[in-house]
Short mmCIF file of C-alpha atoms and ligand atoms in Angstrom, two decimals:
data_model
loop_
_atom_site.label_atom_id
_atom_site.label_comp_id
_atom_site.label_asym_id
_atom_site.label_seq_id
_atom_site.Cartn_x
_atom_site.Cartn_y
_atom_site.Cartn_z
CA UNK A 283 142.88 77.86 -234.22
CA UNK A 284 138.99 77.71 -233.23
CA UNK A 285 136.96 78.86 -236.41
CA UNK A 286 139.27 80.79 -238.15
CA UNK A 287 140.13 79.96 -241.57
CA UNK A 288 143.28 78.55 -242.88
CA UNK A 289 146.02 80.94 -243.37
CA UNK A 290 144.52 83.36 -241.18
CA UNK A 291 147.67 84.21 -239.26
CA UNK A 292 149.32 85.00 -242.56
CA UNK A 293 150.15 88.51 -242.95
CA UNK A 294 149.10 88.28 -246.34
CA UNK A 295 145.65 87.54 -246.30
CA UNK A 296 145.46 89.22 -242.31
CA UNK A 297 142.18 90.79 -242.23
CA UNK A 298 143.70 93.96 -240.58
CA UNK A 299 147.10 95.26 -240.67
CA UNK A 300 147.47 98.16 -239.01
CA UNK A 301 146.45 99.45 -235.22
CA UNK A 302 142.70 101.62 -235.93
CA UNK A 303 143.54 103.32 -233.22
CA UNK A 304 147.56 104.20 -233.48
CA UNK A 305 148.60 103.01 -236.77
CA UNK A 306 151.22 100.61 -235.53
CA UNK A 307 151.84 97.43 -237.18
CA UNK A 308 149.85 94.02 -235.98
CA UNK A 309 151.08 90.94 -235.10
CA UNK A 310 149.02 87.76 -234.86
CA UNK A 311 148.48 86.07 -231.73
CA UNK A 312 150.42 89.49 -229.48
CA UNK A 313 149.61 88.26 -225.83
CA UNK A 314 147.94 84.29 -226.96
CA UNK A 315 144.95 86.42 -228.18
CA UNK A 316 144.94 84.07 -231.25
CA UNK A 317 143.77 87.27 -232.93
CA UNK A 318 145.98 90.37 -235.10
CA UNK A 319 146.54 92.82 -232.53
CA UNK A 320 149.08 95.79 -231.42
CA UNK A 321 151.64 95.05 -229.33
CA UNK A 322 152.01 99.14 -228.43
CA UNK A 323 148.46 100.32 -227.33
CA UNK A 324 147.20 96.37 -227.25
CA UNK A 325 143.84 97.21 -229.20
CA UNK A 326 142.97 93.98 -230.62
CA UNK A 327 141.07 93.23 -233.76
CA UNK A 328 138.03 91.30 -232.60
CA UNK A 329 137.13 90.81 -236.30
CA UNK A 330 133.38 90.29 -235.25
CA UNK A 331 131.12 89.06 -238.68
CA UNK A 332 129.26 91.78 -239.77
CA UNK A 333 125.55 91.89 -239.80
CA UNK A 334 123.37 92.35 -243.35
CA UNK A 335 119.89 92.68 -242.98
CA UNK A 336 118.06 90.60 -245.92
CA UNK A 337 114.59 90.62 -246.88
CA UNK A 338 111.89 88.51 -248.68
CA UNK A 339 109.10 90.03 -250.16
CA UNK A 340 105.93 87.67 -251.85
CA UNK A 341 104.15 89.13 -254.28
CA UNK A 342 100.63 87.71 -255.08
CA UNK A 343 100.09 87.24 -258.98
CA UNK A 344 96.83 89.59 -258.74
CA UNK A 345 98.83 92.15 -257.28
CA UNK A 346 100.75 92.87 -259.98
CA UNK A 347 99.95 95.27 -262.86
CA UNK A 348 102.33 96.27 -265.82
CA UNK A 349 101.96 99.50 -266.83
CA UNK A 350 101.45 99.91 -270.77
CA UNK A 351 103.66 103.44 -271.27
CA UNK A 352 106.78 101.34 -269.74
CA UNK A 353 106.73 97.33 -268.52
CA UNK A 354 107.13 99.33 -264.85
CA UNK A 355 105.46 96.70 -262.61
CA UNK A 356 102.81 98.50 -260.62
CA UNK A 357 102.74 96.24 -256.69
CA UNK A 358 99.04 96.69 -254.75
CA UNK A 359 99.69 96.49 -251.27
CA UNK A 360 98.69 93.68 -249.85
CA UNK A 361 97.04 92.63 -246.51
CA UNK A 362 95.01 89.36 -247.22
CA UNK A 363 97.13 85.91 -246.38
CA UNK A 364 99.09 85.17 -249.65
CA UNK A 365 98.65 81.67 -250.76
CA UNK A 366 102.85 81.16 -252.06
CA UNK A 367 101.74 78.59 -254.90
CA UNK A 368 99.96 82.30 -255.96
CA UNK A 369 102.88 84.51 -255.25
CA UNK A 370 106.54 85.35 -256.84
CA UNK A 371 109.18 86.44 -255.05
CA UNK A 372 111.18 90.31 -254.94
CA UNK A 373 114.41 90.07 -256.46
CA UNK A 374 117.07 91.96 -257.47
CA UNK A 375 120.41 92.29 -260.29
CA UNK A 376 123.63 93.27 -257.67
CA UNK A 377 125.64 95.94 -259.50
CA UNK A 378 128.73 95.71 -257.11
CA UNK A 379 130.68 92.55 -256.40
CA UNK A 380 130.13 90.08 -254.47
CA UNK A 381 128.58 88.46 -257.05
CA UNK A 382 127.92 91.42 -259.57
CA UNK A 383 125.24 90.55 -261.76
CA UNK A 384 123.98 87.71 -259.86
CA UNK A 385 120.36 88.08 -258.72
CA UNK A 386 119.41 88.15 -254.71
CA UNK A 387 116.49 89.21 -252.53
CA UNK A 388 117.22 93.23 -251.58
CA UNK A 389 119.60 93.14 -248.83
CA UNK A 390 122.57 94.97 -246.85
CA UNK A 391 124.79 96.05 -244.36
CA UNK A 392 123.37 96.88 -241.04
CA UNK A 393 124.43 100.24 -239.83
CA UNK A 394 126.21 101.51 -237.23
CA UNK A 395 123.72 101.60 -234.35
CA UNK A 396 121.00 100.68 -236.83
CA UNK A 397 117.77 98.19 -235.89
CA UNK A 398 118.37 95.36 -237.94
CA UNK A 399 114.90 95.22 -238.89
CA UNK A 400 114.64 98.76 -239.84
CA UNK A 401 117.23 98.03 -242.03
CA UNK A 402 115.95 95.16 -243.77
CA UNK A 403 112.67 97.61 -244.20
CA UNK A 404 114.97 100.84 -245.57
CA UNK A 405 117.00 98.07 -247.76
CA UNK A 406 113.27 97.34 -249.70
CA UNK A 407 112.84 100.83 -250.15
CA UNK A 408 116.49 101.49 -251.44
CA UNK A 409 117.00 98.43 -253.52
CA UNK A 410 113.23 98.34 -255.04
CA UNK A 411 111.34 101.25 -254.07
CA UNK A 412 109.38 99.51 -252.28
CA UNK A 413 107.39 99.98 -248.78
CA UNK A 414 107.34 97.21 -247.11
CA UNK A 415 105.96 96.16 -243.15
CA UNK A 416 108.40 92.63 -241.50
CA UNK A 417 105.82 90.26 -240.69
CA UNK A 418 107.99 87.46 -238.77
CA UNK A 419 111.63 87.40 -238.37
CA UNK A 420 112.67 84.28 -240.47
CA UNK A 421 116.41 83.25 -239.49
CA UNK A 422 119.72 83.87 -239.22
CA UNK A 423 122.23 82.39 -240.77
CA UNK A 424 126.39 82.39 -241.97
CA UNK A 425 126.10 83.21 -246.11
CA UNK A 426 128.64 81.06 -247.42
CA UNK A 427 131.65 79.30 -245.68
CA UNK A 428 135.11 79.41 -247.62
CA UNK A 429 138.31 77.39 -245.32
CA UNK A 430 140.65 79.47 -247.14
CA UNK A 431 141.11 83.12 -245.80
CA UNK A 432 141.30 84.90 -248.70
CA UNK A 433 137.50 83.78 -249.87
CA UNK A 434 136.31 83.66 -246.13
CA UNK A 435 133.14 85.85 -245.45
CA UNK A 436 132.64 87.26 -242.20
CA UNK A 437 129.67 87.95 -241.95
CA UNK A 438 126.18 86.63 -241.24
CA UNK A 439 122.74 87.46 -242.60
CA UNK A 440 119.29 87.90 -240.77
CA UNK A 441 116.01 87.52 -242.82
CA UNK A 442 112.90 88.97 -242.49
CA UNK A 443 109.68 87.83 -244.22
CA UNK A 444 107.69 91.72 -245.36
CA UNK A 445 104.86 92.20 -247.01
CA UNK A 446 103.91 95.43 -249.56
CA UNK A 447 102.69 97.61 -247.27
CA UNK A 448 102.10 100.61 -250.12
CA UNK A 449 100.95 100.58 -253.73
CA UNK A 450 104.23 101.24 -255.86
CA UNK A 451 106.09 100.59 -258.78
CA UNK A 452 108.57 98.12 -258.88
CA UNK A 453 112.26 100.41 -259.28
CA UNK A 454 115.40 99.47 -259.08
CA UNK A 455 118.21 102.44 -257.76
CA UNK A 456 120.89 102.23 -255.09
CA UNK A 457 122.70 98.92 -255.24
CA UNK A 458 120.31 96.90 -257.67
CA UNK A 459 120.95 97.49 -261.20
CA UNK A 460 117.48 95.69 -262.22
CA UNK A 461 114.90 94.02 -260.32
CA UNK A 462 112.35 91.76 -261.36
CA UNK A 463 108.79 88.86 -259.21
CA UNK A 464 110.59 85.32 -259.48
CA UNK A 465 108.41 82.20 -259.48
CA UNK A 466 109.56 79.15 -257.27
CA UNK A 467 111.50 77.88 -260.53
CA UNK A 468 113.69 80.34 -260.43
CA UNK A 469 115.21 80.65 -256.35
CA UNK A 470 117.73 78.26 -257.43
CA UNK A 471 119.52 81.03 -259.15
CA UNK A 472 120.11 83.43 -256.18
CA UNK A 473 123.59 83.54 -255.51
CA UNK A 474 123.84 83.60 -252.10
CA UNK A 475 122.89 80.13 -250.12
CA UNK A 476 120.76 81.72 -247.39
CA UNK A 477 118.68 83.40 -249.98
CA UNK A 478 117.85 80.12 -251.95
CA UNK A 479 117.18 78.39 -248.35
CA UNK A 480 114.91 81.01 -247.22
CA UNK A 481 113.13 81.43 -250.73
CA UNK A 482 112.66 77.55 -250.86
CA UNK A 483 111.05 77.84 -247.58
CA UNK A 484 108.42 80.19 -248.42
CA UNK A 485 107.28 78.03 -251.54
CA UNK A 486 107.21 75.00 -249.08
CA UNK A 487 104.83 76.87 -246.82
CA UNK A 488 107.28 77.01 -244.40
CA UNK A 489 106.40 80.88 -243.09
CA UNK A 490 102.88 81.08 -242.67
CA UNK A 491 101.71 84.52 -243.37
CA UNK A 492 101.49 85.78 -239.58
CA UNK A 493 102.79 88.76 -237.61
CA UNK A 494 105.51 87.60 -235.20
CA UNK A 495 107.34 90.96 -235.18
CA UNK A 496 109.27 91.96 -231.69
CA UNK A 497 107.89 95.44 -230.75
CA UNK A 498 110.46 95.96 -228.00
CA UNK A 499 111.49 99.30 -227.29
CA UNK A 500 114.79 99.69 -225.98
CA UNK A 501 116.56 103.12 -224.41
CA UNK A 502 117.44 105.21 -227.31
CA UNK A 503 119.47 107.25 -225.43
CA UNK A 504 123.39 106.97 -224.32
CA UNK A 505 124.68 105.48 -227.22
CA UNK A 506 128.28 104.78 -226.76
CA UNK A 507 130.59 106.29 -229.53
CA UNK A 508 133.34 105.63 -228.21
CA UNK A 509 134.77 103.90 -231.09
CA UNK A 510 134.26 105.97 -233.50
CA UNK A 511 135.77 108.71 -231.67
CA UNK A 512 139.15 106.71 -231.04
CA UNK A 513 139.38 105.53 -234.54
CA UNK A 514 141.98 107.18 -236.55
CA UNK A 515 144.15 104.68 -238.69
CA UNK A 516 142.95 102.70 -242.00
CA UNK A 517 143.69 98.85 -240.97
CA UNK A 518 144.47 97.89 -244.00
CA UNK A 519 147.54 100.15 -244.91
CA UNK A 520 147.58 102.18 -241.79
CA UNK A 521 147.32 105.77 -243.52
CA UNK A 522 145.04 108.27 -241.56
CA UNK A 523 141.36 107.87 -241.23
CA UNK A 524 139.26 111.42 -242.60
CA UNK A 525 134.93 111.86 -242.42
CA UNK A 526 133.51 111.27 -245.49
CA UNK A 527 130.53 113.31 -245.91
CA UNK A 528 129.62 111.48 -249.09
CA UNK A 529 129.34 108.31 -247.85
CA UNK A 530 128.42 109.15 -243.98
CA UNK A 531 131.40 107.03 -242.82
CA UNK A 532 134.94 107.34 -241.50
CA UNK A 533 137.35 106.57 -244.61
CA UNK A 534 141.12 105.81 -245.90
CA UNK A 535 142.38 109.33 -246.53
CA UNK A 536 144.34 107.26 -249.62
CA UNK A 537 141.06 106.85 -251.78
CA UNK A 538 143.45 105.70 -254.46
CA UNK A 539 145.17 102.73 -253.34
CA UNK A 540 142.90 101.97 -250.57
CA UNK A 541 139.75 103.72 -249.48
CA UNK A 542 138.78 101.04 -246.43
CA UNK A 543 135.84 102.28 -245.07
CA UNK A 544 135.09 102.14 -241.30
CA UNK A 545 131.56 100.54 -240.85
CA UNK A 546 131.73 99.88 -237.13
CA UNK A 547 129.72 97.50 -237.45
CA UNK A 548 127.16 95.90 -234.55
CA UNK A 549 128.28 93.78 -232.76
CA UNK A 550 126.30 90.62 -232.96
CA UNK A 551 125.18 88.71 -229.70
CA UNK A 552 123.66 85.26 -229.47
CA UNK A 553 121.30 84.99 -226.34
CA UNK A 554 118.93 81.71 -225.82
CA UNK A 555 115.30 81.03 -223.93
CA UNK A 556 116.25 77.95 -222.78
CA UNK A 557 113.28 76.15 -221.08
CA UNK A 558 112.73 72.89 -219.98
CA UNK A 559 109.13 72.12 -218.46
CA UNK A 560 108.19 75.19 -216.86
CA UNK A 561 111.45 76.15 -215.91
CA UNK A 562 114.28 78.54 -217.51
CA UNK A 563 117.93 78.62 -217.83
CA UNK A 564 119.23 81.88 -217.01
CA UNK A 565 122.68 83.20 -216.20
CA UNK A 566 124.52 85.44 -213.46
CA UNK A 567 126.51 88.50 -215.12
CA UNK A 568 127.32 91.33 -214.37
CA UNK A 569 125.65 91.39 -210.55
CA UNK A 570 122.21 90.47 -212.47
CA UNK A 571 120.51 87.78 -214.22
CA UNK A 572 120.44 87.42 -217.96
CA UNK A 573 119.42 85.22 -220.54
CA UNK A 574 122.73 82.83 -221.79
CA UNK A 575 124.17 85.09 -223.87
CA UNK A 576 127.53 85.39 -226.19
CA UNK A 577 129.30 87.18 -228.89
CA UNK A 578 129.13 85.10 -232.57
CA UNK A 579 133.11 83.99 -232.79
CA UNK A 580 134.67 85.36 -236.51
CA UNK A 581 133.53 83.40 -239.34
CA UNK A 582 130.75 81.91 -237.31
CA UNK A 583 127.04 81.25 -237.92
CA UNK A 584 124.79 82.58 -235.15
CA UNK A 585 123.92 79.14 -233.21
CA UNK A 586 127.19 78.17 -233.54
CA UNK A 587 127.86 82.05 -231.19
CA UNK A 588 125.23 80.49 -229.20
CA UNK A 589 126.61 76.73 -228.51
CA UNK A 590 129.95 78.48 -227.87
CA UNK A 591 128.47 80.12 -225.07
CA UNK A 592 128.09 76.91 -223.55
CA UNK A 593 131.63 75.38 -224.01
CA UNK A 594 132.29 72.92 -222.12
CA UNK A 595 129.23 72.77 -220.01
CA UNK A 596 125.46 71.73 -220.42
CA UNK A 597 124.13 70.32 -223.60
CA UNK A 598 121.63 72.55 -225.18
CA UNK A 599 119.16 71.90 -228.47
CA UNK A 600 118.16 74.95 -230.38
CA UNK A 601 115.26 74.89 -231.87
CA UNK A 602 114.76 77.92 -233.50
CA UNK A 603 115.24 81.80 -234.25
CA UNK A 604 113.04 84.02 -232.40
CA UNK A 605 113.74 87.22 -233.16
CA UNK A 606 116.84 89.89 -233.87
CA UNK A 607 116.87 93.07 -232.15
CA UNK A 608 118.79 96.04 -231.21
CA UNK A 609 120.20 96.88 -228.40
CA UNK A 610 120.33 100.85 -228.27
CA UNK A 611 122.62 101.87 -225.53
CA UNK A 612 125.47 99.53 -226.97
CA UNK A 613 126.31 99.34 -230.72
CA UNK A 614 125.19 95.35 -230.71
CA UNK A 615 122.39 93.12 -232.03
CA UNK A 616 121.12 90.30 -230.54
CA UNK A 617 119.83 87.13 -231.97
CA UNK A 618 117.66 85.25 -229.88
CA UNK A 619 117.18 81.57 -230.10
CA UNK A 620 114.61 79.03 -228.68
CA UNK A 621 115.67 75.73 -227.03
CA UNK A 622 115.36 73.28 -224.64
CA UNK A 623 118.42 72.68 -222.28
CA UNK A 624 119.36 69.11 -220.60
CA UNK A 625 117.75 69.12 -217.29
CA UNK A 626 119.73 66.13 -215.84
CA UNK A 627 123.44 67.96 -216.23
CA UNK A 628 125.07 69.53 -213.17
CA UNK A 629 125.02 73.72 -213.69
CA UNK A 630 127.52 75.59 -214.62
CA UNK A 631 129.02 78.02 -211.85
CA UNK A 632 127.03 81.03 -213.10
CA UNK A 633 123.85 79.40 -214.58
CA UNK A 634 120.79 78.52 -212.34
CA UNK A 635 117.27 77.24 -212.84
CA UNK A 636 113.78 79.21 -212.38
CA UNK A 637 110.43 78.88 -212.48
CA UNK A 638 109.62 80.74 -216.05
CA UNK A 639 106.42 81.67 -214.14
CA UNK A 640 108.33 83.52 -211.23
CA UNK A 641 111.62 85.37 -212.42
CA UNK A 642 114.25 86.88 -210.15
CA UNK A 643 113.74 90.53 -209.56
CA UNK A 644 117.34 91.46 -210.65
CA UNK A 645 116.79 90.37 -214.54
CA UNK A 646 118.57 92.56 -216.69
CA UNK A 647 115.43 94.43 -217.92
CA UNK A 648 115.73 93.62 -222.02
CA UNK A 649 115.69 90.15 -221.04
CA UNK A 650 112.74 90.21 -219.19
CA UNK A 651 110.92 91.56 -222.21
CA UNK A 652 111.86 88.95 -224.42
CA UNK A 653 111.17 86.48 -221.71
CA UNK A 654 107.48 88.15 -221.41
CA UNK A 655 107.26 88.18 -225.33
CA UNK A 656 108.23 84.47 -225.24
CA UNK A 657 105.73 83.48 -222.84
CA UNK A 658 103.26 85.57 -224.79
CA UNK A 659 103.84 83.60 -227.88
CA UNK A 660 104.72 86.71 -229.87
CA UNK A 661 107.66 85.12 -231.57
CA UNK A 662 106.04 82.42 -234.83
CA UNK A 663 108.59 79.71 -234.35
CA UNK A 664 110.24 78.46 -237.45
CA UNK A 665 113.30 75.97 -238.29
CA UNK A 666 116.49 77.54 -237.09
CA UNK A 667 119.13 78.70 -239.61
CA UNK A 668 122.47 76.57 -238.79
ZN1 ZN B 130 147.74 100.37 -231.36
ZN1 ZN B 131 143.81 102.42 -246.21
#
């Protein structure tokens, strides 16, 4: 079984029970789809890790004032390069497991059809009261990996580094039950690994403070809801799905024994600029040309989406994250990677070789843009996340 963690095909510890869209039972593997599934309307849970937007905010030591009715911490805005042996670092107290009462940079679920970005910026403001601008996309990552699959996480985590972009107080509210600026002695305490990695990162100078943000603007328009509208069964005990209003989400009618909540999720993508020389790897799909792209497998990390994609066929070297961006018309993110691929290989049916200077005509149009942007040098290449 590719990826998934041990005990995965045990009913026990199945990540979904029930059919979300006719309540019957799952079985594992129905039709060698080495995945839980419903042998009566054959929906199959794809189990896709879901995305949380994390983000790291420096704070420059004479940009901080404590106010004398309170302690509040009072945060100037700040536009000047910050220096990080001068700066501390945004953090927060979780007040809901995982790790409840642990300490972590604001972060959180991406929403349904939401720019991952945006919600790194709307997690600042709701975790810390903060307003914040991204100034470079900085990785992404899987948080922790567990082999058993009852401490599995499915998920994976993409980091922005933001500045303050607003005078305002330091507050925690929403998820954070108390925030506090850590010095570089202290990032060893965040709880989650691709906090600590990213944190160490900016004390070693690894970001430089530069702008490197994507500014692509997709179609807004047509987004496909399917989903949502054919979802009607809880997947964990199969009772009926009802709108909360409270919590803006589809939801377990039995609150009491259950209460699964239906994020639907995005989807997350890995796509690649792979270049070698002046020429670039690109891929026919669909009747067009596209970047290499693929979905990230359950329980994967984002490269390792990416190398899948490839199974089998060229060798490829990632080099880093470029950037992560929405795609509007579908409910799906994509992480883009930079790389080099082997020249000297033989192709792959579907992949072919241009000139990065003179693209085919029929390139899926979002992939031209990130091409441009590439060529452009609007991404600030840093280390990849593995
Ligand atoms: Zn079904
Ligand atoms: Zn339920």
């Amino acid at each position: 079984m590719r990826n998934l963690p041990q005990g995965y095909d045990n009913p026990e510890h199945a990540p979904a029970k029930f059919c979300l869209i006719c309540g019957a039972a799952l079985s594992f593997d129905a039709e060698g789809s080495c995945r839980w599934a419903c042998t009566r309307c054959h929906w199959k849970h794809e189990d896709a890790p879901q995305p949380a937007a994390n983000v790291m905010i420096p704070v420059g030591h004479e940009d901080v004032e404590e106010r004398e009715k309170n302690g509040t911490l009072r945060i100037q805005r700040r536009e000047d390069a910050l220096d990080p042996e001068q700066s501390r670092l945004v953090t927060i107290q979780r007040k809901a497991p995982p790790f409840k009462g642990k300490w972590a940079m604001p972060a959180g679920f991406v929403n349904s059809f939401e720019d991952p970005g945006e919600a790194a910026v709307r997690e600042a403001r709701e975790e810390v009261s903060l307003a914040v601008r991204l100034l470079r996309f900085v990785g992404a990552c899987h948080p922790l990996r567990h082999t058993d699959a009852r401490f599995a996480m499915n998920n994976i985590v993409l980091s922005w580094l933001a500045s303050v972009e607003k005078d305002g107080d330091l507050v925690p509210a929403d998820d954070a039950s108390d925030a506090a600026l850590w010095d570089e002695s202290r990032i060893p305490e965040l709880c989650f690994s691709s906090h600590k990695f990213i944190g160490q990162g900016w004390f070693a100078g690894k970001y430089p403070w530069s702008s490197g943000i994507d500014h692509i603007d997709f179609d807004s328009d047509a987004a496909n809801a399917d989903t949502v509208d054919l979802a009607q069964y809880c997947i964990k005990c199969g009772a009926p799905l009802g709108w909360s209003e409270n919590i803006g989400r589809s939801r377990c009618q039995d609150t009491e024994n259950c209460g699964w909540i239906f994020w639907n999720s995005p989807t997350p993508y890995s796509r690649a600029v792979l270049t070698n020389d002046n020429t670039i790897l690109l891929r026919r799909q669909d009747g067009m040309w596209n970047l290499p792209n693929g979905p990230v497998p359950a329980y994967c990390s984002p490269s390792e989406g990416m190398r899948a994609a490839f199974r089998g066929g060229r060798e490829i070297a990632l080099r880093s994250n470029l950037t992560a961006i929405k795609i509007s018309t579908t409910n799906r993110i994509d992480i883009v990677f930079g790389g080099q691929f082997n020249p000297t290989e033989p192709n792959d049916a579907a992949d072919c070789l241009f000139p990065i200077r003179s693209l085919p005509d029929d390139l899926a149009p979002n992939d031209r843009r990130i091409i441009e942007h590439f060529i452009e040098g609007t991404y600030k290449e840093t280390g990849s996340q593995r």
